[in-house]
GROMACS .gro file of N, CA and C in nm:
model
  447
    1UNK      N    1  16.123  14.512   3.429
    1UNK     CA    2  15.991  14.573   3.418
    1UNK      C    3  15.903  14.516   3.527
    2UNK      N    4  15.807  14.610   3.615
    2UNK     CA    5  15.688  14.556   3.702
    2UNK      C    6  15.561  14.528   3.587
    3UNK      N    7  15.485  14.477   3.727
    3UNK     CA    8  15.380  14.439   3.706
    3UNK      C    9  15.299  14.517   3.551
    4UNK      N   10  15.205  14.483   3.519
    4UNK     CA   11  15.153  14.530   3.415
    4UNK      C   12  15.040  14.670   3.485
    5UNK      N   13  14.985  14.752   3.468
    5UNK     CA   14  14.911  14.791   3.555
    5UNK      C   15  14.772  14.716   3.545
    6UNK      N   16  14.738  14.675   3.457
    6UNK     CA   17  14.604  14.555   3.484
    6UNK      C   18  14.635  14.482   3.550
    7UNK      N   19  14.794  14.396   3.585
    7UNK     CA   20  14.775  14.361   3.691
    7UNK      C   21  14.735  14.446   3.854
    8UNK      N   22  14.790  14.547   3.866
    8UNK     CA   23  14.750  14.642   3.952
    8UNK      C   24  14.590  14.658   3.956
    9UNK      N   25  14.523  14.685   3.840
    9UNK     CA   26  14.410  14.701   3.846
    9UNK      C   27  14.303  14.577   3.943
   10UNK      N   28  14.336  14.450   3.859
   10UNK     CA   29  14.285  14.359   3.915
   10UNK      C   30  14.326  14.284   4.076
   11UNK      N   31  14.428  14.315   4.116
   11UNK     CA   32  14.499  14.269   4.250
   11UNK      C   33  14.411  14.369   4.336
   12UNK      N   34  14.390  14.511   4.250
   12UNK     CA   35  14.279  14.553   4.335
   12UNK      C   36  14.144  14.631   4.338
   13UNK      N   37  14.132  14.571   4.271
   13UNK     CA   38  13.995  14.526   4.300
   13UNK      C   39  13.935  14.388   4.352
   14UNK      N   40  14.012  14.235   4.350
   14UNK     CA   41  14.056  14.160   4.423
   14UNK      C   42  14.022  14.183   4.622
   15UNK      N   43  14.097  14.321   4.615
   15UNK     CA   44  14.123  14.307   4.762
   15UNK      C   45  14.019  14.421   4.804
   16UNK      N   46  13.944  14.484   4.711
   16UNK     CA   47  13.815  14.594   4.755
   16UNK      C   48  13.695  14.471   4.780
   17UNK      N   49  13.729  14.377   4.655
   17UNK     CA   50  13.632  14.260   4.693
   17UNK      C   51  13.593  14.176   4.818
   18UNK      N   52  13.732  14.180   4.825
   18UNK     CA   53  13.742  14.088   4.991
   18UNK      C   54  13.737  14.158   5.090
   19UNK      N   55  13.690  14.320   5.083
   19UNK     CA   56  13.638  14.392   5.227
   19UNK      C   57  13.517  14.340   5.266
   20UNK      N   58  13.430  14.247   5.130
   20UNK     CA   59  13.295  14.223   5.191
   20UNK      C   60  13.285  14.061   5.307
   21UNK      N   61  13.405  14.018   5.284
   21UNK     CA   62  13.389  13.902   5.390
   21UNK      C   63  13.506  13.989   5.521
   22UNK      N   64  13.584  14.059   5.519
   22UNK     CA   65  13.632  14.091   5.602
   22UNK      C   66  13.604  14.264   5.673
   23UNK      N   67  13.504  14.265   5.714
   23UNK     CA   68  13.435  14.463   5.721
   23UNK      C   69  13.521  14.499   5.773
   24UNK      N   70  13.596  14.540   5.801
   24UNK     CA   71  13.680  14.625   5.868
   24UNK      C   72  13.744  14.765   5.789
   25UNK      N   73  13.758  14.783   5.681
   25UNK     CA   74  13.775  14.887   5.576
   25UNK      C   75  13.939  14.912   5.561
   26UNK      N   76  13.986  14.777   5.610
   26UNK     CA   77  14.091  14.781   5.578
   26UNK      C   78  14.164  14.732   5.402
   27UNK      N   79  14.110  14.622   5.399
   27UNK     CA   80  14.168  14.585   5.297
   27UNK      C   81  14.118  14.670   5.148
   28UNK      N   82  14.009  14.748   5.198
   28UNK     CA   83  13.936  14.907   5.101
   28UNK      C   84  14.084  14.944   5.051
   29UNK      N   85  14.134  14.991   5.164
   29UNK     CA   86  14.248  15.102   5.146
   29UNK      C   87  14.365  15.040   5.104
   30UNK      N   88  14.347  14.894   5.072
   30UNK     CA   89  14.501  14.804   5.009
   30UNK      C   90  14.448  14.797   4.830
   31UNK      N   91  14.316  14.802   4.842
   31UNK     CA   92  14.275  14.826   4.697
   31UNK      C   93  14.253  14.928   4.610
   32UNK      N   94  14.238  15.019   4.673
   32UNK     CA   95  14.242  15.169   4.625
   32UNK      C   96  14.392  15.213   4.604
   33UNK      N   97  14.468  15.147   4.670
   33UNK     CA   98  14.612  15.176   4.671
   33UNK      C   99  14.658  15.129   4.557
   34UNK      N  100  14.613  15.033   4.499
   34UNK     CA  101  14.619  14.881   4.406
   34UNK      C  102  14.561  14.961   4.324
   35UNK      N  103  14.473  14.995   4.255
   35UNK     CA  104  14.423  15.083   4.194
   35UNK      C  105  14.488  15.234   4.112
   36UNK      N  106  14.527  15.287   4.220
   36UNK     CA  107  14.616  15.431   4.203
   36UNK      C  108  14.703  15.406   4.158
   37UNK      N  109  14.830  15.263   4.176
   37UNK     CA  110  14.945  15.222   4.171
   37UNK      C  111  14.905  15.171   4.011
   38UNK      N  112  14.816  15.135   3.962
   38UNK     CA  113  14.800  15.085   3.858
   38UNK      C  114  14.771  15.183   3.779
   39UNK      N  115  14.701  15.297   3.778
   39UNK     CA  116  14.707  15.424   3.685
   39UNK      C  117  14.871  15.522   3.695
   40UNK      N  118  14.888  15.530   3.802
   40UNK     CA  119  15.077  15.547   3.790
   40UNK      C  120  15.151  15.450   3.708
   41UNK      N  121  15.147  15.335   3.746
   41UNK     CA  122  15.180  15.271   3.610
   41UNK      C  123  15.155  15.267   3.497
   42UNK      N  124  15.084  15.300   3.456
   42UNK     CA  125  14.980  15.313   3.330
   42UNK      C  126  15.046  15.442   3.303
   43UNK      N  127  15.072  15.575   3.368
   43UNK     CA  128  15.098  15.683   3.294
   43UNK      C  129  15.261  15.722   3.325
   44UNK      N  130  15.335  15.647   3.417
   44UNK     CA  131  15.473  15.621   3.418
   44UNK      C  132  15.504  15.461   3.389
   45UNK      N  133  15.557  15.436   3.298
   45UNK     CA  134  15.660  15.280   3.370
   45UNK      C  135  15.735  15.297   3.405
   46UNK      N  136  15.737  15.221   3.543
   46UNK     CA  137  15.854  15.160   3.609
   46UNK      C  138  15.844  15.027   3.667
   47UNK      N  139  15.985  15.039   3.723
   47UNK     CA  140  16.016  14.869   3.760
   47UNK      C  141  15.917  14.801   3.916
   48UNK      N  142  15.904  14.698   3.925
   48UNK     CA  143  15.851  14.669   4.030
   48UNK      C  144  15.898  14.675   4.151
   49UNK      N  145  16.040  14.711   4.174
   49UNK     CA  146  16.058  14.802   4.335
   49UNK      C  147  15.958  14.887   4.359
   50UNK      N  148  15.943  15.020   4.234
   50UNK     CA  149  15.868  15.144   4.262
   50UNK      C  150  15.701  15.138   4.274
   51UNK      N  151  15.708  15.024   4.191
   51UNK     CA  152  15.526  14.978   4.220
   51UNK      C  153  15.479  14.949   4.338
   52UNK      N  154  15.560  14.883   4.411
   52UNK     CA  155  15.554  14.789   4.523
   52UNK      C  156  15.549  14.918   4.622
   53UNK      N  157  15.670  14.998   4.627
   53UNK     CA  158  15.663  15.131   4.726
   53UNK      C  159  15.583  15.181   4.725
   54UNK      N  160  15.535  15.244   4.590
   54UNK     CA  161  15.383  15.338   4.573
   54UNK      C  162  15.272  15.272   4.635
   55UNK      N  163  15.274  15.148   4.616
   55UNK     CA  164  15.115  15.071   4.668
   55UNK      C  165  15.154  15.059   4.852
   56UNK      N  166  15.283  15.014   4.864
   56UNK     CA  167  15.319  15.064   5.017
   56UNK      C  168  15.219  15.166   5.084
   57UNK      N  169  15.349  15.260   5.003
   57UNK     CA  170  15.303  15.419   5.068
   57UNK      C  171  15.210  15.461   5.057
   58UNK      N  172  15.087  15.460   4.946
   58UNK     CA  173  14.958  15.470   4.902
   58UNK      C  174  14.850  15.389   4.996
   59UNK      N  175  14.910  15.279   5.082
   59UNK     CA  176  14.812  15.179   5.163
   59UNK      C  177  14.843  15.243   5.290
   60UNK      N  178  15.006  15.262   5.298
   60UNK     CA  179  14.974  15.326   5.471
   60UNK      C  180  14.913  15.463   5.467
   61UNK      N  181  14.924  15.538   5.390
   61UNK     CA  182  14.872  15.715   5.416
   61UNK      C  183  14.692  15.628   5.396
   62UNK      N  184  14.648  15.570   5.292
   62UNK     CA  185  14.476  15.541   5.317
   62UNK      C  186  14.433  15.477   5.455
   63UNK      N  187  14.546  15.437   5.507
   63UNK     CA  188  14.501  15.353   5.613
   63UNK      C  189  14.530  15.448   5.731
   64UNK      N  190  14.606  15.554   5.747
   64UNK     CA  191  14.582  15.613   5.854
   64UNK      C  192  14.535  15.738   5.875
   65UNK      N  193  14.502  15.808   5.739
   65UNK     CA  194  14.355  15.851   5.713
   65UNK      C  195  14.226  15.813   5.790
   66UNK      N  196  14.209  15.645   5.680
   66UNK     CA  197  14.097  15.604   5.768
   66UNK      C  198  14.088  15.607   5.938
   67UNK      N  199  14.171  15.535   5.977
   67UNK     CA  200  14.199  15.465   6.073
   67UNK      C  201  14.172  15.610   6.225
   68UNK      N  202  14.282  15.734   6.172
   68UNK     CA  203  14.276  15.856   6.279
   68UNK      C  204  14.199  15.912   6.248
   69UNK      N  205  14.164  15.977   6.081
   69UNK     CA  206  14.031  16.080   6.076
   69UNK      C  207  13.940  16.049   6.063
   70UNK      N  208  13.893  16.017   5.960
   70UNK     CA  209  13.755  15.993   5.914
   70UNK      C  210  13.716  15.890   5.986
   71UNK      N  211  13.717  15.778   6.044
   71UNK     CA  212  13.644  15.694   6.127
   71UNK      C  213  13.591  15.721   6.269
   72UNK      N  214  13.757  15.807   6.347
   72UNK     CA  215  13.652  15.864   6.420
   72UNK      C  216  13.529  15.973   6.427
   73UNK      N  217  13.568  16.025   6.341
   73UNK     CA  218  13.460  16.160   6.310
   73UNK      C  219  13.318  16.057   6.278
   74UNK      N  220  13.373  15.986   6.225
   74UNK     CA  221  13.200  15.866   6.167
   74UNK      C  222  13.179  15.844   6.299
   75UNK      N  223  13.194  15.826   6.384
   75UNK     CA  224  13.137  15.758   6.498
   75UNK      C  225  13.096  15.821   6.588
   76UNK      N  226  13.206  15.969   6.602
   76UNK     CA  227  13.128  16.018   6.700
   76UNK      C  228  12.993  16.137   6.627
   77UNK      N  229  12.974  16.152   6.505
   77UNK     CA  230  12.857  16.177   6.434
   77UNK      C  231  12.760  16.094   6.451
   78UNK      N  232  12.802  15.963   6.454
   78UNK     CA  233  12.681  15.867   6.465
   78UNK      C  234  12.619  15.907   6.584
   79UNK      N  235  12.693  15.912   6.691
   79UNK     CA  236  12.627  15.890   6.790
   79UNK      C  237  12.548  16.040   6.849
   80UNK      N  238  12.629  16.142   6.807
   80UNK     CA  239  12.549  16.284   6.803
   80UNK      C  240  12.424  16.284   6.765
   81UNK      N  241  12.369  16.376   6.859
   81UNK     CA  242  12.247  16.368   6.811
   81UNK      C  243  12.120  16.271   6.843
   82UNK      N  244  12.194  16.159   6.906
   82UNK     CA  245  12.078  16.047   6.916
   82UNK      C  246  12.015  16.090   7.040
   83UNK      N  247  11.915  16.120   7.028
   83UNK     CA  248  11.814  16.118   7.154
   83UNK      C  249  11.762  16.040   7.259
   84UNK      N  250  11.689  15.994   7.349
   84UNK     CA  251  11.596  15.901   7.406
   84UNK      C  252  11.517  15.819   7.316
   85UNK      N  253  11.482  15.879   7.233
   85UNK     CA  254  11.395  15.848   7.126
   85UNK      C  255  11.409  15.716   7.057
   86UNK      N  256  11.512  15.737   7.009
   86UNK     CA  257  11.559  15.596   6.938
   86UNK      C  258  11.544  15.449   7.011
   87UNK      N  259  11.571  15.505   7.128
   87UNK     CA  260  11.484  15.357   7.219
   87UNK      C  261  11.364  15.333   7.267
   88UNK      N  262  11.321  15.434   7.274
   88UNK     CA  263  11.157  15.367   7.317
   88UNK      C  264  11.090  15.321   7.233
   89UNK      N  265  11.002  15.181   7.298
   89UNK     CA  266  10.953  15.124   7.230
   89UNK      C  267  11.069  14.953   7.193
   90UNK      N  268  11.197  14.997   7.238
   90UNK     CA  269  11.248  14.858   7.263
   90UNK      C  270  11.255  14.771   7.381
   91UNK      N  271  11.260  14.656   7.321
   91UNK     CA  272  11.241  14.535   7.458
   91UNK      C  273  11.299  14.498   7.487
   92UNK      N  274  11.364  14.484   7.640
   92UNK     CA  275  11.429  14.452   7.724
   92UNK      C  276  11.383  14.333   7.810
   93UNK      N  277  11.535  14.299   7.937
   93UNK     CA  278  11.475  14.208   8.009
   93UNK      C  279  11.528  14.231   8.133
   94UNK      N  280  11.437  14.279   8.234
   94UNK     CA  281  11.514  14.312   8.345
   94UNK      C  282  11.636  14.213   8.424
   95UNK      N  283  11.765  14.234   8.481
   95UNK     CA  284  11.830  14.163   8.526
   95UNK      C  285  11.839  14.197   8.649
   96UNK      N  286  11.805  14.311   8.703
   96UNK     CA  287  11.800  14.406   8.857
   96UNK      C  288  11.712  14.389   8.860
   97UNK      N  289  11.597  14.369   9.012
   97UNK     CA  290  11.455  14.386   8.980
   97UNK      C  291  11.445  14.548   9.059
   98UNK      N  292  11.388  14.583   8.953
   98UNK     CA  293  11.297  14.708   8.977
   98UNK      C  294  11.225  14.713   9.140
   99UNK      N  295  11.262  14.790   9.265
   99UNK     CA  296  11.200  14.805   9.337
   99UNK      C  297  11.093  14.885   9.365
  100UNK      N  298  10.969  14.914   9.463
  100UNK     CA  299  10.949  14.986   9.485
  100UNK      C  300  10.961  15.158   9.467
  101UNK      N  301  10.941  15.224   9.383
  101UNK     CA  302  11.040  15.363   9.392
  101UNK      C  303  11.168  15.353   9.381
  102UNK      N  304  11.216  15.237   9.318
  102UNK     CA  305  11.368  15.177   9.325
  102UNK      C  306  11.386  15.237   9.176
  103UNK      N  307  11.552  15.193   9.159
  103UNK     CA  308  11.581  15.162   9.004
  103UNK      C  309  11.628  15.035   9.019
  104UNK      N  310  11.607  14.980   8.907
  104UNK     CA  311  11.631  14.816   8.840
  104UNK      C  312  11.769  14.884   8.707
  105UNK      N  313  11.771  14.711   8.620
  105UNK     CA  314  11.881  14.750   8.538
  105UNK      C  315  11.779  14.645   8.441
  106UNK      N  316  11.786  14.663   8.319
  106UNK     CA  317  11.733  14.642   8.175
  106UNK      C  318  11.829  14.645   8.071
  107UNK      N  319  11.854  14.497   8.029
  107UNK     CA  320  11.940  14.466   7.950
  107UNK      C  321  11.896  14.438   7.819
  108UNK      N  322  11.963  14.470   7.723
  108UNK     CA  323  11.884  14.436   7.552
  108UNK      C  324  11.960  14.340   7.495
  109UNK      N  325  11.912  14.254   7.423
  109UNK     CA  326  11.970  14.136   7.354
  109UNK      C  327  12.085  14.236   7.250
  110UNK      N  328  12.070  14.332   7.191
  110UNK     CA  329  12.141  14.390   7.134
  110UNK      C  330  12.160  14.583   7.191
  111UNK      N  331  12.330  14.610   7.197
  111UNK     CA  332  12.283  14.734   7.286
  111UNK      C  333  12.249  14.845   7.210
  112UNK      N  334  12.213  14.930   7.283
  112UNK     CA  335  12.118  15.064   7.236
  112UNK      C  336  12.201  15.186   7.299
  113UNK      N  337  12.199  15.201   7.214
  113UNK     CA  338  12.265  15.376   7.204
  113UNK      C  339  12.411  15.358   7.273
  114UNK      N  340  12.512  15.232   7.233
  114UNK     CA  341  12.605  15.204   7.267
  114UNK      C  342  12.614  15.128   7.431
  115UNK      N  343  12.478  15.119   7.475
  115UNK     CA  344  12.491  15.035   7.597
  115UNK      C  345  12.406  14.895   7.605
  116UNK      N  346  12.451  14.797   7.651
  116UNK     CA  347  12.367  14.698   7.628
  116UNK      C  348  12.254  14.692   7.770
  117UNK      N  349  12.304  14.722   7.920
  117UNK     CA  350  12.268  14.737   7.997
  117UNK      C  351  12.191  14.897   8.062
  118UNK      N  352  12.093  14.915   8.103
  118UNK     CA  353  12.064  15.047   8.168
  118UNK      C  354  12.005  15.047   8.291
  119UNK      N  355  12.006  15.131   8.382
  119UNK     CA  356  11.941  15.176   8.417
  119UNK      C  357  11.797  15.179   8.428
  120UNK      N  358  11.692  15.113   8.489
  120UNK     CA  359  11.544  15.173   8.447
  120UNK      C  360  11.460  15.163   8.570
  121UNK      N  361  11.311  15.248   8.580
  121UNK     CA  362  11.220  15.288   8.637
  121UNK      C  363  11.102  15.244   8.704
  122UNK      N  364  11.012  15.213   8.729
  122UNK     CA  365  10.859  15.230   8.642
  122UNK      C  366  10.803  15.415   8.660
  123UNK      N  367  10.712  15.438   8.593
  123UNK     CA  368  10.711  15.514   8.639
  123UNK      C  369  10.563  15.583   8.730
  124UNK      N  370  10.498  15.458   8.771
  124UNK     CA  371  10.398  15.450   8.898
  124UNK      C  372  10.457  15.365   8.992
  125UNK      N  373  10.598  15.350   9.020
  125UNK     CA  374  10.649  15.284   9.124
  125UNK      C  375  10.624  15.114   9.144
  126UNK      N  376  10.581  15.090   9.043
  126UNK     CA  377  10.569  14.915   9.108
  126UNK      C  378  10.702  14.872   9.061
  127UNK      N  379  10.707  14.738   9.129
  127UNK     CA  380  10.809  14.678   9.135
  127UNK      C  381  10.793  14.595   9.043
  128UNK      N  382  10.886  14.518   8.945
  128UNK     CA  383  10.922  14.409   8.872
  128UNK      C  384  11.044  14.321   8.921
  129UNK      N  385  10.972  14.182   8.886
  129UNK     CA  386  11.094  14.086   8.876
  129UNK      C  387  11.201  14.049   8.812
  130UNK      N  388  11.332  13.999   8.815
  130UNK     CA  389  11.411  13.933   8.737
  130UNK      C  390  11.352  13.893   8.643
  131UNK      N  391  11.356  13.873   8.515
  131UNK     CA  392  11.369  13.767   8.438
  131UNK      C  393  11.216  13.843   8.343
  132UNK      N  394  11.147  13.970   8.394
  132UNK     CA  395  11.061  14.009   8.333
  132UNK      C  396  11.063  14.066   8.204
  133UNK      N  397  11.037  14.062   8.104
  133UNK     CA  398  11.057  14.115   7.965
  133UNK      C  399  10.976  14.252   7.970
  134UNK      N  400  11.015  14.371   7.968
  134UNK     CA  401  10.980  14.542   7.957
  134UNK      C  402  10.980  14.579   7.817
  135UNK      N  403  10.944  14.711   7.807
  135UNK     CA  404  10.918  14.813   7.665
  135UNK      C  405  10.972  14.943   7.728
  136UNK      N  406  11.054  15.000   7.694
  136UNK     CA  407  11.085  15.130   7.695
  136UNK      C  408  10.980  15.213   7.688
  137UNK      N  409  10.892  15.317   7.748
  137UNK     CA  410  10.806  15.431   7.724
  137UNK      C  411  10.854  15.522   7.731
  138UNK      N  412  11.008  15.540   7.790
  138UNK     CA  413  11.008  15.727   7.792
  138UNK      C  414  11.162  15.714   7.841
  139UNK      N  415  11.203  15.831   7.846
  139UNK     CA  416  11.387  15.859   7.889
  139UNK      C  417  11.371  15.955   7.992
  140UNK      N  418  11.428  15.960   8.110
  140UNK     CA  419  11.427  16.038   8.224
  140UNK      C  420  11.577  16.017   8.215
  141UNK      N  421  11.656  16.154   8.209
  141UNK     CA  422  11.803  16.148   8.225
  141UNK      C  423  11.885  16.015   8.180
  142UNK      N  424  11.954  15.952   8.247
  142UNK     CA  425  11.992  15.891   8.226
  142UNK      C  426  11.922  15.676   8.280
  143UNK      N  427  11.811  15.758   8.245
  143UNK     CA  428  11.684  15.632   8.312
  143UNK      C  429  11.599  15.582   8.222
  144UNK      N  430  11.577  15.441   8.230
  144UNK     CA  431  11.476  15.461   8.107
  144UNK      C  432  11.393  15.395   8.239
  145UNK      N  433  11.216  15.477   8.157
  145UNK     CA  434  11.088  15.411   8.183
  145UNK      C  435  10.989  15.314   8.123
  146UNK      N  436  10.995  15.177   8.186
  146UNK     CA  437  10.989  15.075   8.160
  146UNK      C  438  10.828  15.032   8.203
  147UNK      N  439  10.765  14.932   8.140
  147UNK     CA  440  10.656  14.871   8.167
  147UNK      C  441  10.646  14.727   8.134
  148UNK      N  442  10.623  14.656   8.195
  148UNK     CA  443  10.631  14.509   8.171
  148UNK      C  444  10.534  14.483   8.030
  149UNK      N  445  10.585  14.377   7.975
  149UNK     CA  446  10.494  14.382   7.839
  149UNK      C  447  10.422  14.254   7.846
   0.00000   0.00000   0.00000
């Protein structure tokens, strides 16, 4: 005879638990597997070869689910849609200096809209230094317009 399915139950939920120190949404799909395998048990018994396979086969199909569909579709949704918008108004620090009618480059302690580095402006032409801390005011293509703060 296998496992009991409370043991199933609890092994996973166990391992849905431990997605919160490890994010990755992997060990989700070893507990949901853990889970399913434990109501199959519960409404078939069998021996613990077949438990062990089901929670197998039940972890790799959740995991490459996650892994090919639905994650990428999450991501590239996330990023649909995002406008200029969402950055202005964040602070940067120039690492290029902004010339004359030049472009500079403006880096964020954390990146924005998937870039940590950009591109940026002014947009009355003065120049900034290295090491100057900016604010986003506006999105020109692929430019942002910057003002020293």
């Amino acid at each position: 005879m296998g496992l009991q399915p409370w043991h199933w139950a609890v092994i996973g939920m166990l391992l849905m638990m431990g997605e919160m120190f490890v994010p990755s949404f992997t060990m989700l799909w070893f507990g949901v597997a853990a889970i399913i395998t434990a109501l199959i048990a519960w409404l078939m018994p069998m021996g613990l070869l077949s438990q062990v396979v089901i929670w197998l086969s039940l972890s790799i199909v959740a995991c490459v689910l996650w892994f090919k569909l639905i994650q990428p579709r999450i991501k590239m949704r996330t990023k649909a849609g995002l406008g200029g918008s969402v950055i202005i108004g964040e602070i940067g620090m120039i690492i290029s200096p902004v010339m004359t009618n030049g472009v500079g480059v403006v880096r964020f302690s954390v990146p924005k809209v998937g870039a940590a580095e950009w591109a940026c402006r002014t947009l009355d032409g003065h120049p900034i230094e290295v090491g100057t801390r900016v604010i986003v005011t506006a999105v020109m293509g692929n430019e942002l317009i910057v003002i020293p703060k």
